[in-house]
Short mmCIF file of N, CA and C in Angstrom, two decimals:
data_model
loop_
_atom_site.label_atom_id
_atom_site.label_comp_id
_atom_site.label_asym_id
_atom_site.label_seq_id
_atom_site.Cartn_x
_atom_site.Cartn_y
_atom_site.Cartn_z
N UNK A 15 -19.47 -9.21 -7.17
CA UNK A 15 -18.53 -10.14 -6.58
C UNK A 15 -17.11 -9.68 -6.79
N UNK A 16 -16.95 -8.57 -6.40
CA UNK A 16 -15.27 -8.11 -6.55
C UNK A 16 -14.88 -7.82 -7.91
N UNK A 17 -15.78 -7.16 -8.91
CA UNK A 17 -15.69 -7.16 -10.16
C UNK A 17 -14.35 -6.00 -10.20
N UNK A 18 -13.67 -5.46 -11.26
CA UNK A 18 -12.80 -4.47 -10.84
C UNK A 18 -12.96 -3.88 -12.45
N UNK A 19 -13.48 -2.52 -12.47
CA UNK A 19 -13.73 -2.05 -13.63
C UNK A 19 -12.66 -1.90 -14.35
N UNK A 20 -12.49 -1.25 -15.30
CA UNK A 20 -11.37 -1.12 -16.56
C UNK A 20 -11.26 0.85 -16.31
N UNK A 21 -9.84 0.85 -16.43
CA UNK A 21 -9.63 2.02 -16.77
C UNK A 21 -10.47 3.15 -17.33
N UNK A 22 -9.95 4.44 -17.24
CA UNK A 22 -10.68 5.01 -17.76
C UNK A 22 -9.94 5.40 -18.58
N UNK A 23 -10.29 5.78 -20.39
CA UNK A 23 -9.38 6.18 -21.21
C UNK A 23 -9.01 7.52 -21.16
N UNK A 24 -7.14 7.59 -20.95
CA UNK A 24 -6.73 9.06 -20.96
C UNK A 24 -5.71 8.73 -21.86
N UNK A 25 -5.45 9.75 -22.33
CA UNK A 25 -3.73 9.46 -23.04
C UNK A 25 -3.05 9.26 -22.47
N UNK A 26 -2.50 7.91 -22.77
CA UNK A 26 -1.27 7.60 -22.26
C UNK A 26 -1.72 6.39 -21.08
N UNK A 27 -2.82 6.64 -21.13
CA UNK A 27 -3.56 5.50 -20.27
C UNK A 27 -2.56 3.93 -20.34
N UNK A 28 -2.65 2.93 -19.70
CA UNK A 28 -2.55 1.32 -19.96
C UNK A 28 -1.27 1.73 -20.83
N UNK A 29 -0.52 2.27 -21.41
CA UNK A 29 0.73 2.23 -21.74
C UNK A 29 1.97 1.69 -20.29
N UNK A 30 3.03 0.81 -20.68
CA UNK A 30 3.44 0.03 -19.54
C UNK A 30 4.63 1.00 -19.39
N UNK A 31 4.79 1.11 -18.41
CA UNK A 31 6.03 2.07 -17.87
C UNK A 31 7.34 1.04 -18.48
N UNK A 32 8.31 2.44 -19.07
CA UNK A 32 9.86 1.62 -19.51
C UNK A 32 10.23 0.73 -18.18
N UNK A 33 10.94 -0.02 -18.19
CA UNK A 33 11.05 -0.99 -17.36
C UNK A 33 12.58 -0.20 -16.37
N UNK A 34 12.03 -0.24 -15.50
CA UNK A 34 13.39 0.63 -14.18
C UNK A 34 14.50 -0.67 -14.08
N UNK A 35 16.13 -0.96 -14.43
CA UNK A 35 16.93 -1.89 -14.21
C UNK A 35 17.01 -1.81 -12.35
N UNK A 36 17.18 -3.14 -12.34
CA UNK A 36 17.28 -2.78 -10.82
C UNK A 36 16.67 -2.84 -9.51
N UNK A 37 15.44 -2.73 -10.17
CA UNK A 37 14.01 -2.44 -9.58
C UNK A 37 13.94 -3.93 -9.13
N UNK A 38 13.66 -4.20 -8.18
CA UNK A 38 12.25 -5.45 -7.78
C UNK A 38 11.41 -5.37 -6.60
N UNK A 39 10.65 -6.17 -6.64
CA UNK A 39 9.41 -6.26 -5.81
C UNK A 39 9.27 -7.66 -5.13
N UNK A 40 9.83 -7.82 -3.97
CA UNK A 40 9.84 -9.17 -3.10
C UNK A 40 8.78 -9.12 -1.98
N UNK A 41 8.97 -10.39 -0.98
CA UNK A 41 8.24 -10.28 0.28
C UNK A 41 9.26 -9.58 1.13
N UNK A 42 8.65 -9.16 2.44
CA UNK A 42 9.44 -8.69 3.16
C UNK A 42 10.52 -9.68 3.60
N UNK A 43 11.29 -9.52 3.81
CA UNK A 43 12.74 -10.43 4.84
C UNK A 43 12.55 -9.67 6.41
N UNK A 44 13.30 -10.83 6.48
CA UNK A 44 13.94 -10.37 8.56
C UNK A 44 14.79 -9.24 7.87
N UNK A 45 16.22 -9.01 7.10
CA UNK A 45 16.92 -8.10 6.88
C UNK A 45 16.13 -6.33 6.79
N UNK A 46 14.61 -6.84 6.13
CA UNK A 46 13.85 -5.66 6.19
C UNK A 46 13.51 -4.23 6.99
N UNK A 47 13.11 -5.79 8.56
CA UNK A 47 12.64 -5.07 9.25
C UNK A 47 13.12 -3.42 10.20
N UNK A 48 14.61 -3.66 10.07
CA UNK A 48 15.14 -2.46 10.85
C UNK A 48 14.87 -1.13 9.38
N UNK A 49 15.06 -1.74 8.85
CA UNK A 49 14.31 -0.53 7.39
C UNK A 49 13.31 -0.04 7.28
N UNK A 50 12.37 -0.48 7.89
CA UNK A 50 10.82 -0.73 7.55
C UNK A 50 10.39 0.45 8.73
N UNK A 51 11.11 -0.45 9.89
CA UNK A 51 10.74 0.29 11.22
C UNK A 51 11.21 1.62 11.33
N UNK A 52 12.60 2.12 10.43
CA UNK A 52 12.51 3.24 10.09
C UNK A 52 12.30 4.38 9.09
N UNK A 53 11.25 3.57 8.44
CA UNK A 53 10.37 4.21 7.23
C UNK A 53 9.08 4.54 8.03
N UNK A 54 9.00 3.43 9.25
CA UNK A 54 7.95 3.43 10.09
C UNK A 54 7.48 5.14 10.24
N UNK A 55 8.47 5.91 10.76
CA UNK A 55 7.99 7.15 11.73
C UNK A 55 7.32 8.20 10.11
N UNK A 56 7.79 8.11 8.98
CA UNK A 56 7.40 8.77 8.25
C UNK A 56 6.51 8.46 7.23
N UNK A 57 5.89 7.00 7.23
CA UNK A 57 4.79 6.34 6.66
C UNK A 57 3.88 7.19 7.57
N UNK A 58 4.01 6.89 8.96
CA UNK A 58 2.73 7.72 9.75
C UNK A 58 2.77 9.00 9.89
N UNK A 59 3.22 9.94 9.85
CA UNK A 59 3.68 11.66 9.47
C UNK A 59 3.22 11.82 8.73
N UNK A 60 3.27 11.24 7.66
CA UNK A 60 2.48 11.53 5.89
C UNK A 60 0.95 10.96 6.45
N UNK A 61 0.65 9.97 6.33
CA UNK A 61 -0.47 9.80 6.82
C UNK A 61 -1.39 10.53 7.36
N UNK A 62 -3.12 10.21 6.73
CA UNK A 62 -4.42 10.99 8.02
C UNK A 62 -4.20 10.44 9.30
N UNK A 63 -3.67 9.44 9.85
CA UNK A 63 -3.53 8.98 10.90
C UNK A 63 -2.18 10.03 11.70
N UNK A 64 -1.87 10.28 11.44
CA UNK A 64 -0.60 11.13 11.96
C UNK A 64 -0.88 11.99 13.18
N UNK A 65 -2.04 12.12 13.82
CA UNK A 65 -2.79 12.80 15.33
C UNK A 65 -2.75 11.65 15.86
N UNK A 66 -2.55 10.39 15.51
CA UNK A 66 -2.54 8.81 16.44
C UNK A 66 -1.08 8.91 16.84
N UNK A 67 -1.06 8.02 17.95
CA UNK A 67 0.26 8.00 18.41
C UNK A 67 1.16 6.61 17.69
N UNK A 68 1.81 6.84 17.80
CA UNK A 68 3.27 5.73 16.43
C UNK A 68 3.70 5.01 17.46
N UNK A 69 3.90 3.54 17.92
CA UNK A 69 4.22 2.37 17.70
C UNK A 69 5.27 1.64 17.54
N UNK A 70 6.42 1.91 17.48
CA UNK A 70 7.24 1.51 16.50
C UNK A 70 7.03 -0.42 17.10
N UNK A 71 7.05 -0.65 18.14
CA UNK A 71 7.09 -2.06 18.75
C UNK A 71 5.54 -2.60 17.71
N UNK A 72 4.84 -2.15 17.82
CA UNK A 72 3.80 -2.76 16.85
C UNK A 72 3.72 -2.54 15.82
N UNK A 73 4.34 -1.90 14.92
CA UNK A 73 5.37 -2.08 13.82
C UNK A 73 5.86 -3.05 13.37
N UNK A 74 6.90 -3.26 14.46
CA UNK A 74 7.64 -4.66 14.33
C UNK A 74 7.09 -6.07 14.49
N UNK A 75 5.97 -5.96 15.35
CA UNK A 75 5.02 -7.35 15.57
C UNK A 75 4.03 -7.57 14.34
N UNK A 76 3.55 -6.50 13.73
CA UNK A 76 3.23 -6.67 11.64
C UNK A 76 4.13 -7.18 11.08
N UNK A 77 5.30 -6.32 11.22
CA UNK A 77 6.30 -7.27 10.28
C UNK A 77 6.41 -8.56 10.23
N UNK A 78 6.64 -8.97 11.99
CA UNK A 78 7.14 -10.29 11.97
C UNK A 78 5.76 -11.14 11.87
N UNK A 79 4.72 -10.65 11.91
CA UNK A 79 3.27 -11.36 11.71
C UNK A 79 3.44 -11.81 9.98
N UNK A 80 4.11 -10.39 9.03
CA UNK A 80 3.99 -10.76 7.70
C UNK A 80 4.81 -11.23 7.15
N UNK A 81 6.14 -11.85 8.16
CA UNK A 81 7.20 -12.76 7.46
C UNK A 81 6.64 -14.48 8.06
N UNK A 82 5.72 -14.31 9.01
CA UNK A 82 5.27 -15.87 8.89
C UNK A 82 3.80 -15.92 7.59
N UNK A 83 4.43 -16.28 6.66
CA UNK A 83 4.03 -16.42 5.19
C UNK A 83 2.64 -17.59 5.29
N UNK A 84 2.88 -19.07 5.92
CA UNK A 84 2.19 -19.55 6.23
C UNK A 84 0.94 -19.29 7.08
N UNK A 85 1.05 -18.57 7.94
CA UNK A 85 0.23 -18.62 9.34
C UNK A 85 -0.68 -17.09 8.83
N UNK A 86 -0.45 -16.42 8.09
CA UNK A 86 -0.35 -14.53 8.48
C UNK A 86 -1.76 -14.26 7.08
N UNK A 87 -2.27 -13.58 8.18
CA UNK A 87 -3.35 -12.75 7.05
C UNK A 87 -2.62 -11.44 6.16
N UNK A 88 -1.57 -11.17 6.78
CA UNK A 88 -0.61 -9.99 6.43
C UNK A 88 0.00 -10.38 5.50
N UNK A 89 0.33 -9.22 4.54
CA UNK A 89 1.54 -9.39 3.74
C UNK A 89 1.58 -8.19 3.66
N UNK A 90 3.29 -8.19 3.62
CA UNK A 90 4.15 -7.03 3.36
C UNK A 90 5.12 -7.07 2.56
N UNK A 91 5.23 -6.17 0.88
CA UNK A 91 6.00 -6.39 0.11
C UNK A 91 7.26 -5.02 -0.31
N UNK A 92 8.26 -5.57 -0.24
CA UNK A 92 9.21 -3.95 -0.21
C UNK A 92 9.68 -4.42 -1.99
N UNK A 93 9.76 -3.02 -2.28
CA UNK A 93 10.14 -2.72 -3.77
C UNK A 93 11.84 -2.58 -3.19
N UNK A 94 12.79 -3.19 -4.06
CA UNK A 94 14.13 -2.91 -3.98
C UNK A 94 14.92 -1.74 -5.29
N UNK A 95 15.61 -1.08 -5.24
CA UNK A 95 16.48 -0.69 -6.14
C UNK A 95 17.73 -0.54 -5.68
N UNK A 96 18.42 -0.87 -6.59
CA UNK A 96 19.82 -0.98 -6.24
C UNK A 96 20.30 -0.77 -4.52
N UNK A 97 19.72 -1.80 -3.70
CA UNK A 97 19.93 -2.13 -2.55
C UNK A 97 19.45 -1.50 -1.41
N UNK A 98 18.46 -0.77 -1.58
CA UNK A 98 17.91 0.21 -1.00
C UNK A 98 15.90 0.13 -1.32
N UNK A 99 15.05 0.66 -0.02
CA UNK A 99 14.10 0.59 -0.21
C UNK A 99 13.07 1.67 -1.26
N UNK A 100 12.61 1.22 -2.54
CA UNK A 100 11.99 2.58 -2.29
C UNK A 100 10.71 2.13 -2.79
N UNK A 101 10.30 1.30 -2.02
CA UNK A 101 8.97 1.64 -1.84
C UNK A 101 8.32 0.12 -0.79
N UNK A 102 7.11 0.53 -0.20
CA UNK A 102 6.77 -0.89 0.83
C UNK A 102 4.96 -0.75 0.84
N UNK A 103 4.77 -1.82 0.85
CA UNK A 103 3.31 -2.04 1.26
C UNK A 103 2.77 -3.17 1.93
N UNK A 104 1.92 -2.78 2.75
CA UNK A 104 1.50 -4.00 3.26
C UNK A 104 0.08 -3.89 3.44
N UNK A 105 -0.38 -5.30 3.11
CA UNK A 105 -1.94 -5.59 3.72
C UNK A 105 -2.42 -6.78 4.46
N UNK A 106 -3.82 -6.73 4.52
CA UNK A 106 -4.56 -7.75 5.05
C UNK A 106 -5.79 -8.39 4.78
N UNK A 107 -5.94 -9.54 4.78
CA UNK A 107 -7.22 -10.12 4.10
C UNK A 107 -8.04 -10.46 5.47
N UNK A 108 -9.26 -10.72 5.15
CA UNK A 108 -9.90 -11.21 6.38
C UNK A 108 -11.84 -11.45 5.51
N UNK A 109 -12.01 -12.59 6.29
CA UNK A 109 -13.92 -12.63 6.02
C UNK A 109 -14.30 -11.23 6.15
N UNK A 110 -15.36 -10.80 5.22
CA UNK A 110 -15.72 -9.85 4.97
C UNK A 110 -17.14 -10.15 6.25
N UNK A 111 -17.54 -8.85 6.48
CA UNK A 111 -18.70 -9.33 7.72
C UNK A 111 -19.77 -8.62 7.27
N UNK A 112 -19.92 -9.12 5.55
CA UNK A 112 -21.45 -9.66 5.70
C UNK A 112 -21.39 -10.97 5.13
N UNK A 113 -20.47 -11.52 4.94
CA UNK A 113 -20.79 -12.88 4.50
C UNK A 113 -19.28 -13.51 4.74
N UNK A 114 -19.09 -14.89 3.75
CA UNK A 114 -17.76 -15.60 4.13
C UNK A 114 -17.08 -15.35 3.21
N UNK A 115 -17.60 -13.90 2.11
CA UNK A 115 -16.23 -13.56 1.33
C UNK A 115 -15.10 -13.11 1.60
N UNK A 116 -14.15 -13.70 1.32
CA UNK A 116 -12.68 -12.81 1.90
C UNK A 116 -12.99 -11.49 1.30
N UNK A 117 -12.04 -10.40 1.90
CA UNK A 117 -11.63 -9.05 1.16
C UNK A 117 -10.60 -8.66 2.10
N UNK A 118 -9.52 -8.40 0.53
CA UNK A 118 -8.16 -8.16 1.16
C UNK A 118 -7.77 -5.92 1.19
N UNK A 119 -7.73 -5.44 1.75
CA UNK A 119 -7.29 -4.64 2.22
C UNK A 119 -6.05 -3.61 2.44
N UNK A 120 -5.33 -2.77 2.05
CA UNK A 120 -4.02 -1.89 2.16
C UNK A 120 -3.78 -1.47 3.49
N UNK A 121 -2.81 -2.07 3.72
CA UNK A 121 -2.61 -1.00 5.19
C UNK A 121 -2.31 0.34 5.26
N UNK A 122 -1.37 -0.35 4.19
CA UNK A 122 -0.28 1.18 3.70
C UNK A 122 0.35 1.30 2.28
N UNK A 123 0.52 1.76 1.66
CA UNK A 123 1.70 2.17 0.53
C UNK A 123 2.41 3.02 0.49
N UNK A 124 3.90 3.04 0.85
CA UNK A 124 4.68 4.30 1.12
C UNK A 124 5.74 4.13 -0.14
N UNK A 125 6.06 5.20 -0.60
CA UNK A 125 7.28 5.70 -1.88
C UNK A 125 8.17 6.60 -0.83
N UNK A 126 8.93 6.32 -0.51
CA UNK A 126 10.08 7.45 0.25
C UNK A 126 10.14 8.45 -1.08
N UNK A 127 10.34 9.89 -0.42
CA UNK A 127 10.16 11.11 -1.02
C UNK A 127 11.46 11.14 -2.27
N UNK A 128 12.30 10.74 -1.74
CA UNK A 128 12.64 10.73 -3.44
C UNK A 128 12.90 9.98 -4.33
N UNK A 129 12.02 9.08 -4.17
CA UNK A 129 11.52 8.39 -5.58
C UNK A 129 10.13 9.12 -6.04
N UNK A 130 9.32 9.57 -5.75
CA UNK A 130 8.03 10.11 -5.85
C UNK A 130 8.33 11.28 -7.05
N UNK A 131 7.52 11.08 -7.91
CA UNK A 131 7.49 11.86 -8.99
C UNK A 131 8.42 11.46 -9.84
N UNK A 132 9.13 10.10 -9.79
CA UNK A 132 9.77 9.95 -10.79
C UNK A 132 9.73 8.09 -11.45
N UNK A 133 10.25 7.80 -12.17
CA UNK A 133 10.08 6.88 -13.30
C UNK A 133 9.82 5.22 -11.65
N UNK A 134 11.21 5.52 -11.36
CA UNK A 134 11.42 4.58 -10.19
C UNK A 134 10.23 4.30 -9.26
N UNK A 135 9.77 5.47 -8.68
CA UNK A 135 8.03 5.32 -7.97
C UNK A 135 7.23 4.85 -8.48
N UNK A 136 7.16 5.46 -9.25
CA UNK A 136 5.86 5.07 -10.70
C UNK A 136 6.03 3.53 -10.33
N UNK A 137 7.05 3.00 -10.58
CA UNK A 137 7.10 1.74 -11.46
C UNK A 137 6.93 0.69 -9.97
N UNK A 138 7.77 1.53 -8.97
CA UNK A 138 7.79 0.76 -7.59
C UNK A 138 6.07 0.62 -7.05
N UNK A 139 5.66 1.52 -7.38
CA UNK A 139 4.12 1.52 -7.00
C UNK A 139 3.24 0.42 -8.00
N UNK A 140 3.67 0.58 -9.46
CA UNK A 140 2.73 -0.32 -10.03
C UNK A 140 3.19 -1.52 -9.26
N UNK A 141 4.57 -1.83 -9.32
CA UNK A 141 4.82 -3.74 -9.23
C UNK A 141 4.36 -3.26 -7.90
N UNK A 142 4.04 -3.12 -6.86
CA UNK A 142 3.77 -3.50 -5.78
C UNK A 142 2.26 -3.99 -5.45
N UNK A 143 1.47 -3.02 -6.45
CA UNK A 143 0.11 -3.06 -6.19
C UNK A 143 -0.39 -4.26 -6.69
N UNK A 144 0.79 -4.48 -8.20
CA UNK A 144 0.27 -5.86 -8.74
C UNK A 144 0.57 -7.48 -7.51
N UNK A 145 2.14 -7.40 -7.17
CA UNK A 145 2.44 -8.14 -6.48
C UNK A 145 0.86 -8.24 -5.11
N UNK A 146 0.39 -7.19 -4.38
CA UNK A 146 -0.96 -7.47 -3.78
C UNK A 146 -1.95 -7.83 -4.29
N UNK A 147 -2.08 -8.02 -5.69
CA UNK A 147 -3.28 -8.11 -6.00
C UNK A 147 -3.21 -9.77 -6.30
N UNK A 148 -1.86 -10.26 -6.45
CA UNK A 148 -2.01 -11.53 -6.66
C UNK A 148 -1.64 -12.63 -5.58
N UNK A 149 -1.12 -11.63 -4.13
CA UNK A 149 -0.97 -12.25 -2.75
C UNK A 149 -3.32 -12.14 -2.88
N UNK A 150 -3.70 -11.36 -3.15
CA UNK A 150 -5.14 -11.40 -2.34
C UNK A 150 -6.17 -12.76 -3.32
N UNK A 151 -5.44 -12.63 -4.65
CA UNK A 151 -6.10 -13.63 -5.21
C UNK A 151 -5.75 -15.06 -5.01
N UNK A 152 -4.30 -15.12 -4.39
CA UNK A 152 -3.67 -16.55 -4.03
C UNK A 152 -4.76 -17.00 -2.46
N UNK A 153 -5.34 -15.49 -1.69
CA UNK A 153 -5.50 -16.13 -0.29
C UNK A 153 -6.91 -15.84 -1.00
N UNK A 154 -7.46 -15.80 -2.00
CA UNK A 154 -9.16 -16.28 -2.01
C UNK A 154 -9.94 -15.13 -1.83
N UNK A 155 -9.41 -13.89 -2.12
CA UNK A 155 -10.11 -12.12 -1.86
C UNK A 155 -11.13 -12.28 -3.07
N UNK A 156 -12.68 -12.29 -2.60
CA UNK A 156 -13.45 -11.93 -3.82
C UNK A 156 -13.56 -10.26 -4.65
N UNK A 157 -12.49 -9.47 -3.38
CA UNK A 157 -12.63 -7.99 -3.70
C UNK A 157 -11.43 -7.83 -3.19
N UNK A 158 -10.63 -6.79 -3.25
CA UNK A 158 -9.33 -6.29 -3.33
C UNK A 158 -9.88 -4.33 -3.09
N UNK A 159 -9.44 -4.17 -1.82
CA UNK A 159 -9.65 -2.41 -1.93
C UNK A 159 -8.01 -1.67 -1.79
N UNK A 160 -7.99 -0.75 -2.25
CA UNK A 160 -6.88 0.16 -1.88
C UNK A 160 -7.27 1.50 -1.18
N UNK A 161 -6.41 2.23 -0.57
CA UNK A 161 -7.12 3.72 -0.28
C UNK A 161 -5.88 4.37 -0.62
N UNK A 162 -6.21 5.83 -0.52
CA UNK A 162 -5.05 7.00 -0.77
C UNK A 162 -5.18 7.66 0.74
N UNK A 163 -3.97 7.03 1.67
CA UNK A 163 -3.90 7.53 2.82
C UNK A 163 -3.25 8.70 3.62
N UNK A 164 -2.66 8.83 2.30
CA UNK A 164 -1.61 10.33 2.63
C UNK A 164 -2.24 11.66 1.70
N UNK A 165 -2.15 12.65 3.01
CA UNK A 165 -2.31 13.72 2.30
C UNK A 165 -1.32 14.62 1.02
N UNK A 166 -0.44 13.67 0.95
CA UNK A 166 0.24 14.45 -0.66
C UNK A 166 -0.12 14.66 -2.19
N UNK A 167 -0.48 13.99 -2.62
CA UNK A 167 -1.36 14.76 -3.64
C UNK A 167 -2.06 13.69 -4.61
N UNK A 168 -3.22 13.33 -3.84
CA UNK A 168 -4.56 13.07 -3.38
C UNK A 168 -4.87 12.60 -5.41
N UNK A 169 -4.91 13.31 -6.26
CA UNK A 169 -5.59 13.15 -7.56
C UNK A 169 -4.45 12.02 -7.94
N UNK A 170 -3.02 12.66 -8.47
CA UNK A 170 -2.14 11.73 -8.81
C UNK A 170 -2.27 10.03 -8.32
N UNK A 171 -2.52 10.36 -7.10
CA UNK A 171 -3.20 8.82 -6.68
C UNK A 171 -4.00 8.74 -7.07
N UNK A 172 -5.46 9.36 -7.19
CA UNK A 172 -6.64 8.54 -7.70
C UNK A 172 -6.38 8.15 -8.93
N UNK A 173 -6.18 8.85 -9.96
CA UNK A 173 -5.66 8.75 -10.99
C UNK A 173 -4.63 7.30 -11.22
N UNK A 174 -3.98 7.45 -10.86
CA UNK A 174 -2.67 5.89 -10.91
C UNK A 174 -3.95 4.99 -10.51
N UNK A 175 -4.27 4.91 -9.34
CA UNK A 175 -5.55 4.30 -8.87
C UNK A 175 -6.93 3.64 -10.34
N UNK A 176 -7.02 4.24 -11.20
CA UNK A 176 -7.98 4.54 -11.38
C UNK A 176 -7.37 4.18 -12.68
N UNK A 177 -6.20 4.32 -13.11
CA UNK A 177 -5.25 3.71 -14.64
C UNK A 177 -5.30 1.96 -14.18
N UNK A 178 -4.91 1.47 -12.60
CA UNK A 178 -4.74 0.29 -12.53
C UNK A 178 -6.23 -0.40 -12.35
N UNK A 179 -7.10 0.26 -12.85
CA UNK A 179 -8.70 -0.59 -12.60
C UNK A 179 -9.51 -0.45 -11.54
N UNK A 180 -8.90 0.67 -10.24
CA UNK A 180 -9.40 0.37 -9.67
C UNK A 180 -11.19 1.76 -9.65
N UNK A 181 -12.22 1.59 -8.86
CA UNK A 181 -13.15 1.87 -8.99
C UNK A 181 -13.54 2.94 -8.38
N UNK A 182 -13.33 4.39 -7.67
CA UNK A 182 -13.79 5.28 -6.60
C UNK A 182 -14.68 4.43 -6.10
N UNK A 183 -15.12 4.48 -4.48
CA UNK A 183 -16.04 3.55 -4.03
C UNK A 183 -16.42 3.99 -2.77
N UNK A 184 -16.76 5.06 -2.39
CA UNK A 184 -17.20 5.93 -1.23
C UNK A 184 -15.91 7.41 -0.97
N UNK A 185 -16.23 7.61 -0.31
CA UNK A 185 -15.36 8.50 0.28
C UNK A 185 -14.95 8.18 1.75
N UNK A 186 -13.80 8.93 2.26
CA UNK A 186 -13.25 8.65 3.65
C UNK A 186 -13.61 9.84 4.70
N UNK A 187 -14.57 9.80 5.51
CA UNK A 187 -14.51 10.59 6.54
C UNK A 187 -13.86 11.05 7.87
N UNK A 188 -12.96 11.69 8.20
CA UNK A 188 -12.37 11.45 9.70
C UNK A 188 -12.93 12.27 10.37
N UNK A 189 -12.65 12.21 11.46
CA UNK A 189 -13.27 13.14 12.62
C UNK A 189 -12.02 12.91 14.22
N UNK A 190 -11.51 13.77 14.75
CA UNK A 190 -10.51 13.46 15.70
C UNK A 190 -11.15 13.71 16.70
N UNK A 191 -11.09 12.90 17.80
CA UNK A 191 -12.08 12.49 19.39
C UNK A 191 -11.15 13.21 20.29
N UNK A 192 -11.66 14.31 20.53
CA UNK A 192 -10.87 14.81 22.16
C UNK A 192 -11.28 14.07 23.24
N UNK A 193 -10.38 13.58 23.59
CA UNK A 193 -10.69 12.82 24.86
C UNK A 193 -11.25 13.37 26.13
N UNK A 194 -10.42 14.43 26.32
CA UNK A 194 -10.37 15.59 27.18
C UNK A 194 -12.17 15.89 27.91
N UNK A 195 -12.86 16.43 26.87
CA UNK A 195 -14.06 16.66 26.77
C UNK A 195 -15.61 15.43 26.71
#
């Protein structure tokens, strides 16, 4: 039932990152969205999805789906530092279809490139993942999944992944459809 295992012990494991001044982790705002939409083109570039074609108008109709707070299976949360984005995620919950358990879902998690590899990411990534994990437990998620959707470096995520509890739980296969043929 959405159990979420425990870490695995490494050094340095469950030790809490020094605390970044500055740093926070909100819902998205309207002020967001022209930010978002242009984090948009390079959330999907990094991305396995990046052979799909980009959107930016349906972009913006997520957003504004995940600033109606009431109504929205979506949520989208941007990490702030000193007035600037560096980091955003958003997901979605929905009945799971084999039964009437919810399970809430990642759309995305993006760190703009230079925060990545440093104290600020780190920390923008933990509060964010936590901030989802307690939007999925507020909307009733008996399970909570994340994925590692970008091809940048694949372990470091599992790993962070895998410090915050979470479980390896299949693998991801793609395959790209020529239409053509």
């Amino acid at each position: 039932m959405g159990q979420v295992a425990k870490p695995r012990s490494r050094k340095g494991a469950g030790k809490p990152l020094p605390k970044v001044e500055w740093l926070s982790v909100r819902d998205l705002a309207e002020k967001d969205v022209e930010a978002l939409l242009g984090l948009g083109e390079d959330i999907h570039c990094e991305s396995i999805h990046r052979d799909l074609d980009y959107d930016p108008a349906k972009l913006r109709k997520l957003a504004e789906a995940a600033l109606d707070r009431n109504a929205s299976m979506f949520c989208c949360f941007v990490a702030e530092y000193k007035g600037g984005i560096a980091g955003v995620f958003a997901g979605i919950i929905a009945v799971h279809y084999y039964g009437l358990e919810m399970s809430a879902s990642d759309m995305f998690l993006y760190i703009p490139k230079k925060y990545r590899a440093t104290r600020i990411g780190a920390s923008a990534t933990t509060l964010l993942i936590s901030r989802y994990e307690s939007w999925a437990k507020k909307m009733g998620a008996s399970e909570i999944t994340i994925r590692a959707i970008s091809k940048g470096r694949p372990r470091r995520t599992h790993r962070l992944f895998q410090e915050l509890g979470y479980n390896e739980n299949g693998i991801l296969f793609k395959k790209d459809v020529d239409q053509d043929s």
